[in-house]
CSV table of C-alpha atoms and ligand atoms in Angstrom, one decimal:
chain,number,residue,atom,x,y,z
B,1,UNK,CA,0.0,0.0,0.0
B,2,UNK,CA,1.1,3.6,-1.1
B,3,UNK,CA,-0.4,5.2,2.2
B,4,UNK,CA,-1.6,3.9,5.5
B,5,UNK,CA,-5.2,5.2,4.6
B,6,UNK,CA,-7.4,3.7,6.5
B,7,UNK,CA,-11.2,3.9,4.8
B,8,UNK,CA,-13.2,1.2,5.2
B,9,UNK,CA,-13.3,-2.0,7.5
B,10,UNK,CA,-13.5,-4.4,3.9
B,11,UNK,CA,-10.0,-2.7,3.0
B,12,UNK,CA,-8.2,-4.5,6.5
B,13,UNK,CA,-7.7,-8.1,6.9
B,14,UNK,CA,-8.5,-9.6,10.3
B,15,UNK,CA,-4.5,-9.8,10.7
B,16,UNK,CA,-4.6,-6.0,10.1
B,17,UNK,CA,-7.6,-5.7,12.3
B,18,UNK,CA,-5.9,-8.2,15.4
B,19,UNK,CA,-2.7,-6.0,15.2
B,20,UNK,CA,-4.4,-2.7,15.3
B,21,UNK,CA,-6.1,-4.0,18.7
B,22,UNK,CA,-3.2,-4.8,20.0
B,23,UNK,CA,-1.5,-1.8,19.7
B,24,UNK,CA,-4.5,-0.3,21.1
B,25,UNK,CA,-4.5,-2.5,24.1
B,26,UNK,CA,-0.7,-1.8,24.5
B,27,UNK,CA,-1.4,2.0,24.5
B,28,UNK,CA,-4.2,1.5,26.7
B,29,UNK,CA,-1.4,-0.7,29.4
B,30,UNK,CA,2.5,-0.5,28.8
B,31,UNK,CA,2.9,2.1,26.1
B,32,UNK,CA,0.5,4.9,28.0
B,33,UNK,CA,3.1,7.5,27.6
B,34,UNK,CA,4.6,6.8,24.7
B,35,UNK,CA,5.0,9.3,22.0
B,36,UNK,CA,6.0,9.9,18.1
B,37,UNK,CA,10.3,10.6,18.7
B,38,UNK,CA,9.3,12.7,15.8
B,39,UNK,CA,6.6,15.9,15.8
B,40,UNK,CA,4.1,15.3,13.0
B,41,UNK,CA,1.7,17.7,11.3
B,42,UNK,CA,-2.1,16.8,11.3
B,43,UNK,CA,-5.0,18.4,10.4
B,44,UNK,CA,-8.7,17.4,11.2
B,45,UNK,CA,-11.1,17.9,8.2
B,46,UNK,CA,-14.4,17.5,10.2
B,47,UNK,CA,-17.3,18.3,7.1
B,48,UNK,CA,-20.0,17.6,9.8
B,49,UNK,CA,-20.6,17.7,13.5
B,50,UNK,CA,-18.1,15.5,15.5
B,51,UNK,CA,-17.9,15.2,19.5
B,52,UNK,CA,-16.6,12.2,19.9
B,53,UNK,CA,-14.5,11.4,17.0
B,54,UNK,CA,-13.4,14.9,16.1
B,55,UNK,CA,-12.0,15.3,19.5
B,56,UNK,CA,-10.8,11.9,20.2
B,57,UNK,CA,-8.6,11.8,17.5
B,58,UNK,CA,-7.4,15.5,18.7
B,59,UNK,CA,-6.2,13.7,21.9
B,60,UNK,CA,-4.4,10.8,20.6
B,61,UNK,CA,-3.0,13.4,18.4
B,62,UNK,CA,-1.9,15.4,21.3
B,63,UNK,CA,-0.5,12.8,23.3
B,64,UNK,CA,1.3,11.7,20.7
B,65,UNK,CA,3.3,14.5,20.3
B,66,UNK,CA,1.5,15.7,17.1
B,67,UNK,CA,1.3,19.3,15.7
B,68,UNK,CA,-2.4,19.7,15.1
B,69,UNK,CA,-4.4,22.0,13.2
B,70,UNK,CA,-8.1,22.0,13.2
B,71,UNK,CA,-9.6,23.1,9.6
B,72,UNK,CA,-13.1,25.2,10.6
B,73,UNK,CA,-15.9,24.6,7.1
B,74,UNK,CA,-17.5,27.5,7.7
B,75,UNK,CA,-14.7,30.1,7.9
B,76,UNK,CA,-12.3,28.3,4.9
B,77,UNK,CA,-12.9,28.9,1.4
B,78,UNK,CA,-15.2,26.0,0.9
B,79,UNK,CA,-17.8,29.1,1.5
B,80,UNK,CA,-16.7,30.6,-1.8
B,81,UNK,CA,-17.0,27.1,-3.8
B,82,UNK,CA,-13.8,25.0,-3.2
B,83,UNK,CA,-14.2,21.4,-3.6
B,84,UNK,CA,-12.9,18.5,-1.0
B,85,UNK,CA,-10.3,17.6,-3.6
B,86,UNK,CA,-8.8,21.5,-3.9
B,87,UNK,CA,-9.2,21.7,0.1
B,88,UNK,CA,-7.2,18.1,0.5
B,89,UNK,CA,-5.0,18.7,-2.3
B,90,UNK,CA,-4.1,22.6,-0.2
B,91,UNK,CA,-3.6,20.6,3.0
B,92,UNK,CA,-1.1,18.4,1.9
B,93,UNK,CA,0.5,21.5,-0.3
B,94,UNK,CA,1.3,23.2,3.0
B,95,UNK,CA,3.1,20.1,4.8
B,96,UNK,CA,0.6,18.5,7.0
B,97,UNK,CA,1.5,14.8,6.8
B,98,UNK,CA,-1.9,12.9,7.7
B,99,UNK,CA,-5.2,14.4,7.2
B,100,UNK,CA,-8.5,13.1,9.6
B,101,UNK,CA,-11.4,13.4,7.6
B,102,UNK,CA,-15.6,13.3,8.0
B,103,UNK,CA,-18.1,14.0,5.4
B,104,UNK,CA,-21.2,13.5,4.4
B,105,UNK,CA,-20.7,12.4,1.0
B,106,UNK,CA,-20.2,8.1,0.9
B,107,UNK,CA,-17.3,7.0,0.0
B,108,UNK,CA,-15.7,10.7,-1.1
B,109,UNK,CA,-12.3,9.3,-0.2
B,110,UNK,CA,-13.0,7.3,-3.9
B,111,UNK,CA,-11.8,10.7,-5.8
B,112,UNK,CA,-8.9,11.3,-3.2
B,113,UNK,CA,-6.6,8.0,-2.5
B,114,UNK,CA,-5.0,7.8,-5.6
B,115,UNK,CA,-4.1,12.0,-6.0
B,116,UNK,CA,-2.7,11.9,-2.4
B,117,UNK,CA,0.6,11.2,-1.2
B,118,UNK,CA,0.2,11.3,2.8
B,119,UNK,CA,-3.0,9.1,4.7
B,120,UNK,CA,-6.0,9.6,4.6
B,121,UNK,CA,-7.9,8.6,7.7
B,122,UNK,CA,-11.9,8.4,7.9
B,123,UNK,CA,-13.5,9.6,10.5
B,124,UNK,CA,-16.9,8.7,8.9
B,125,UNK,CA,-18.5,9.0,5.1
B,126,UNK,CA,-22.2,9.9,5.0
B,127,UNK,CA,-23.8,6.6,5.7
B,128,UNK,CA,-20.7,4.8,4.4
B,129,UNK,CA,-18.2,3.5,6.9
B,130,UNK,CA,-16.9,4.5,10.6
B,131,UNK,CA,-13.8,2.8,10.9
B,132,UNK,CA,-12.3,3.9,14.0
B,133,UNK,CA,-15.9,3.5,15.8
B,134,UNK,CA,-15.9,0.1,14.5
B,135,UNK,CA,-12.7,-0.6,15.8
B,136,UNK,CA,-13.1,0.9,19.3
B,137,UNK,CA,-16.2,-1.0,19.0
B,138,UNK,CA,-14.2,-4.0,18.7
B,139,UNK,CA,-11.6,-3.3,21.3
B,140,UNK,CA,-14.5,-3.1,23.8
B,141,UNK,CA,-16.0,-6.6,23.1
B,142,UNK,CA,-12.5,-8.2,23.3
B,143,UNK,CA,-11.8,-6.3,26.8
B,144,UNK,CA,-15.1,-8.0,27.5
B,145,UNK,CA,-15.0,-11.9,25.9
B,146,UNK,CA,-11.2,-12.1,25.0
B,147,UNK,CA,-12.7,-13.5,21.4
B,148,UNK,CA,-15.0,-12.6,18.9
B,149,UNK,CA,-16.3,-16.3,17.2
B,150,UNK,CA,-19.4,-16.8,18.1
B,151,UNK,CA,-20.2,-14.2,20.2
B,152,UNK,CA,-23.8,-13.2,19.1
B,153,UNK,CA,-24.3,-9.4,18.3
B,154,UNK,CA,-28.0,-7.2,17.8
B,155,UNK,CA,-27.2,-3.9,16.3
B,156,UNK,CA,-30.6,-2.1,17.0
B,157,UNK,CA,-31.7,1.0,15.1
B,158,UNK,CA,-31.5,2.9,12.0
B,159,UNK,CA,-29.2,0.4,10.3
B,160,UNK,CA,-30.1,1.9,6.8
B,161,UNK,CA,-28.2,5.4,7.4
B,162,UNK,CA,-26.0,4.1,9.9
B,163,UNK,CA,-22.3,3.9,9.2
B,164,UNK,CA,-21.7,2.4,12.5
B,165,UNK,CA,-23.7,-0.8,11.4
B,166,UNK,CA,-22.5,-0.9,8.5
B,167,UNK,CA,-18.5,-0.6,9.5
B,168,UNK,CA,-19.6,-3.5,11.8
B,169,UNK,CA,-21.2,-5.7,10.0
B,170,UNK,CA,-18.0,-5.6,7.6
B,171,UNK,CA,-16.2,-6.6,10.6
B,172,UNK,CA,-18.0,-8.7,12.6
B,173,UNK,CA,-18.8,-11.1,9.3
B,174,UNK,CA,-14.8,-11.1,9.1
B,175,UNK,CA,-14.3,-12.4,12.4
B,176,UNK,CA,-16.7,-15.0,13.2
B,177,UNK,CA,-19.5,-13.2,14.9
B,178,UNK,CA,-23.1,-14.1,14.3
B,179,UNK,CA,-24.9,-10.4,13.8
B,180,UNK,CA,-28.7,-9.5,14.2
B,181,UNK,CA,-30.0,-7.0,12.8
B,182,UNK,CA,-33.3,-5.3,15.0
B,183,UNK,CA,-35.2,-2.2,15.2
B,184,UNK,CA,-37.9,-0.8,12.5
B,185,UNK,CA,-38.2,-3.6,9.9
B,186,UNK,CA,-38.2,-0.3,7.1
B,187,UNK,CA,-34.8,0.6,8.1
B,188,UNK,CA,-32.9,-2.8,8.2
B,189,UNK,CA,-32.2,-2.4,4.3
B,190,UNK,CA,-33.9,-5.8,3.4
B,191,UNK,CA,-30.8,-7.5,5.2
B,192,UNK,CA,-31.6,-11.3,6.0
B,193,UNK,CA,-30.2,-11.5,9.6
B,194,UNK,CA,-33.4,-8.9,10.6
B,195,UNK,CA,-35.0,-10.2,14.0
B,196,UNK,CA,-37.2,-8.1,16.2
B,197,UNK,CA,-34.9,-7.4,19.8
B,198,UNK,CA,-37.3,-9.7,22.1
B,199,UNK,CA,-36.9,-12.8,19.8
B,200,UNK,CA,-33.1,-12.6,20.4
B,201,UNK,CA,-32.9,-10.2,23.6
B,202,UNK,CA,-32.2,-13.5,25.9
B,203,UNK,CA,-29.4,-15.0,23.7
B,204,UNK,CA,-26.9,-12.0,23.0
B,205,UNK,CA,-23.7,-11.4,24.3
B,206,UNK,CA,-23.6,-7.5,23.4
B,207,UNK,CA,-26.5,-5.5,22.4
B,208,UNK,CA,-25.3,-2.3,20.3
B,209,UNK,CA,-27.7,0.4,20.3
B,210,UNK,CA,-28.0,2.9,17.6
B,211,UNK,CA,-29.0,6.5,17.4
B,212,UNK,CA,-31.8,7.5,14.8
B,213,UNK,CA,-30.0,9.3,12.0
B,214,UNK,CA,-32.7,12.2,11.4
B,215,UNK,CA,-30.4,14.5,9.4
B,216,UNK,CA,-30.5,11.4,6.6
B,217,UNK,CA,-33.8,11.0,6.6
B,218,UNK,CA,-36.3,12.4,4.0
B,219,UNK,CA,-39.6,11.9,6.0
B,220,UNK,CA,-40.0,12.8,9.8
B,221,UNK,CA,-40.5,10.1,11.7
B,222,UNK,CA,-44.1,9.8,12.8
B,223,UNK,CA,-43.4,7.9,16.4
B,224,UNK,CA,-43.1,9.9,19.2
B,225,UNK,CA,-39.9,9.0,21.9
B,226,UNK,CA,-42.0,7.1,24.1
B,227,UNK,CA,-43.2,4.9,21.3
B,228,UNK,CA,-39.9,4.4,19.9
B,229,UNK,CA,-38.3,3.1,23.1
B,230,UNK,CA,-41.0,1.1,24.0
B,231,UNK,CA,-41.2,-0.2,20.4
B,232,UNK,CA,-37.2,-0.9,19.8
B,233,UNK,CA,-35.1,0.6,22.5
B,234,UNK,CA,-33.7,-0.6,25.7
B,235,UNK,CA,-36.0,-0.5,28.4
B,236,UNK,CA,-35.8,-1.9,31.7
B,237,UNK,CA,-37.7,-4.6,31.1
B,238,UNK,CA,-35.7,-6.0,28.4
B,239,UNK,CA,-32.4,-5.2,29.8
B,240,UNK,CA,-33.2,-7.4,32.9
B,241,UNK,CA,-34.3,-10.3,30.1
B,242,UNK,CA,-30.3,-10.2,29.0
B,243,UNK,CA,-27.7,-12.7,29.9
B,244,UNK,CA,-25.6,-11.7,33.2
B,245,UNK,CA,-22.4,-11.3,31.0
B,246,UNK,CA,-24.2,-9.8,28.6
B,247,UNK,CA,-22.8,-6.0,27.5
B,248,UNK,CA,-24.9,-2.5,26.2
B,249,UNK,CA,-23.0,-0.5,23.4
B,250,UNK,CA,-23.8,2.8,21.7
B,251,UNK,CA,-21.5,5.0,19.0
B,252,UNK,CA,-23.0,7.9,20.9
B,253,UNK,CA,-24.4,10.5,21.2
B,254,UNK,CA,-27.3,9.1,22.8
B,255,UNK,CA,-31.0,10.4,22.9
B,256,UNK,CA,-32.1,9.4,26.4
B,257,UNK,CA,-35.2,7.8,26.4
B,258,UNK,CA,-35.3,6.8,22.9
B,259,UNK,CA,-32.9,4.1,21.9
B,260,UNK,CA,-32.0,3.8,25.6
B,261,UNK,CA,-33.7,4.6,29.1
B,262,UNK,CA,-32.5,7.6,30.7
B,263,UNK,CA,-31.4,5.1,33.9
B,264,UNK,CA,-29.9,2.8,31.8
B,265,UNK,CA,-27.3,5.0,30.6
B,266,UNK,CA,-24.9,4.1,33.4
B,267,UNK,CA,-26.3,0.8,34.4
B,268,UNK,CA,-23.3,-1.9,35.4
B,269,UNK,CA,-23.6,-3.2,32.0
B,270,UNK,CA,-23.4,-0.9,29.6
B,271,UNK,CA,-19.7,-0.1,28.0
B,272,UNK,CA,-20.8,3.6,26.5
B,273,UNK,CA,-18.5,5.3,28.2
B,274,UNK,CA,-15.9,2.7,28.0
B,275,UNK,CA,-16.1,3.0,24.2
B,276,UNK,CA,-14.7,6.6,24.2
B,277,UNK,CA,-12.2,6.0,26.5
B,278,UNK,CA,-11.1,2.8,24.0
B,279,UNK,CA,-11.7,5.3,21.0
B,280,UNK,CA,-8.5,7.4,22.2
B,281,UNK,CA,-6.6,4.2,22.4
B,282,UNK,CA,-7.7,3.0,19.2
B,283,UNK,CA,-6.8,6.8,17.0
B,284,UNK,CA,-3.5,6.5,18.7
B,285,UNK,CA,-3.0,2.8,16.9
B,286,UNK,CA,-4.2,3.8,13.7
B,287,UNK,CA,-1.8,7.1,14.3
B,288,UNK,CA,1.3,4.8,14.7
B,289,UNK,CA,0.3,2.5,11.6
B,290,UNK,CA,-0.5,5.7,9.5
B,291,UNK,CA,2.9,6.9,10.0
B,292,UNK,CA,4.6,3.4,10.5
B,293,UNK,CA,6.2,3.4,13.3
B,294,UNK,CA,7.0,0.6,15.9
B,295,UNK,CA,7.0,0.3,19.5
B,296,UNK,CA,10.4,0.5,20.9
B,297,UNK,CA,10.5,-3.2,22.4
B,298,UNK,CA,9.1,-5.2,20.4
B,299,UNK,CA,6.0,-7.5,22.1
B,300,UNK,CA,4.1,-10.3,21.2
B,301,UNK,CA,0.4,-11.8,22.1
N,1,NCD,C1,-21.6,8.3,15.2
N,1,NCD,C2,-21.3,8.9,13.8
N,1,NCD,O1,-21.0,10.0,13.7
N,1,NCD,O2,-21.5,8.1,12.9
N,1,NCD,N1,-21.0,9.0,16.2
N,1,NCD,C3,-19.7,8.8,16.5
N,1,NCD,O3,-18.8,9.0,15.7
N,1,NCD,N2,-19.5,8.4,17.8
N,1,NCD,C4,-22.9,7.9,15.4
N,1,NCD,C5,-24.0,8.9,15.3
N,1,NCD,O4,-23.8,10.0,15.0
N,1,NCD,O5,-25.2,8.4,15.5
């Protein structure tokens, strides 16, 4: 590979996936403090509203020992017509060496990866792909279960314009989990795996909640919250139907009281705040691949 982009979960291998979680776990252990020996440029191309992600990456960046600039839409000359190409193309002109990027056009990374000499990485393409979530995601269940086969997954919610589900259904497929897919039946995109959550709440091992995507959809949805959650979310009732080892995941952010009770947010099992503390962990991994470096002392599994 030219570049260490990383764009999609289809592009790694489950060997590329296994050592990116393990760097992660070592950053997250051994290799806390760690940093670059070398400063690196970055910039953060954020096309759309980012909490998480945006500022996740900003702190791996940082303690990383990164130079990081943070690109603003709305004041840059994208107002006066530039294209994503012009703006990339720019950014790499004036010697940043990795570019973060999030937009809401899938897939725009297609007109970029072969024009540009330093890595791309995605921090999410409309309803496209969410690679780092996916594999924060995945660090979390493996904290949890040590191993994916067989572990039994419902990704609940707007699966349609979701590029969490679709990230991890990439992934999961990959590595040997078995993946339901729940929520509206009109928003599961047809796939074949659809179940309703209370014909497979008893058997899962991690239930991964989803936030309703309302800034993709045409329509407004006609339910009101109350409906929703007692319709598809996580109530009480069904999480006390879930097995004891059984874990609660959600990209965030979360509407309380829609996809998940407003009590439920903190409950012993649910990992949502775990998952951003893994995403920093995670952005620092796919840092180190990006620009190819090694930890000093070598370690193996
Ligand atoms: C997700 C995203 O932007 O796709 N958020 C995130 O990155 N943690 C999920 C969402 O916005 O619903």
């Amino acid at each position: 590979m030219k570049n260490k982009h990383l764009l999609t979960m289809d592009a790694l291998t489950v060997a590329e996936i296994d050592a990116i979680l393990f760097d992660a776990h070592l950053f997250s252990t051994i290799y806390k403090d760690w940093q670059f020996p070398d400063n690196h440029r970055v910039a953060n191309l954020f096309f759309e509203p980012s909490t998480r992600t945006q500022y996740s990456f900003e702190s791996a960046q940082h303690q990383l020992n990164c130079k990081v600039t943070t690109f603003n839409e709305q004041t840059s000359s994208v107002q006066k017509g530039e294209t994503l190409y012009d703006t990339v193309k720019t950014f790499e002109a004036i010697g940043m060496e990795a570019l973060v990027i999030r937009h809401p056009e899938n897939e725009y990374f297609k007109h970029l990866v072969d024009k540009i000499n330093i890595p791309i990485l995605n921090g999410g393409d409309g309803s496209g792909n969410h690679p780092t979530q996916c594999l924060l995601d995945l660090m979390t269940i493996k904290e949890e279960f040590g191993d994916f086969t067989g572990l039994k997954v419902a990704i609940v919610g707007d699966i349609q314009h979701s590029r969490v589900a679709s990230s991890n259904l990439q992934a999961m497929e990959k590595l040997g989990m078995i993946s339901y897919v729940c929520g509206p039946k009109e928003w599961s995109k047809n796939l074949t795996n659809y179940h309703p959550l209370d014909e497979v709440i008893e058997e899962i091992d991690v239930l991964m909640l989803l936030r309703i995507q309302h800034e993709r959809h045409e329509a407004t949805m006609q339910m009101t919250k109350a409906e929703y959650l007692s319709a598809y979310g996580l109530t009480k009732e069904r999480m006390n139907k879930m097995k004891p080892e059984a874990i609660v995941m959600h990209p965030a952010p979360f509407n309380r009281d829609v996809e998940i009770d407003s009590d439920l947010v903190e409950h012993p099992k649910s990992r949502i705040f775990k998952q951003m503390e893994n995403g920093v962990y995670v952005r620092k991994a796919v840092l180190k691949r990006a620009f190819g470096y090694e930890f000093p002392t070598e370690i193996t599994k």
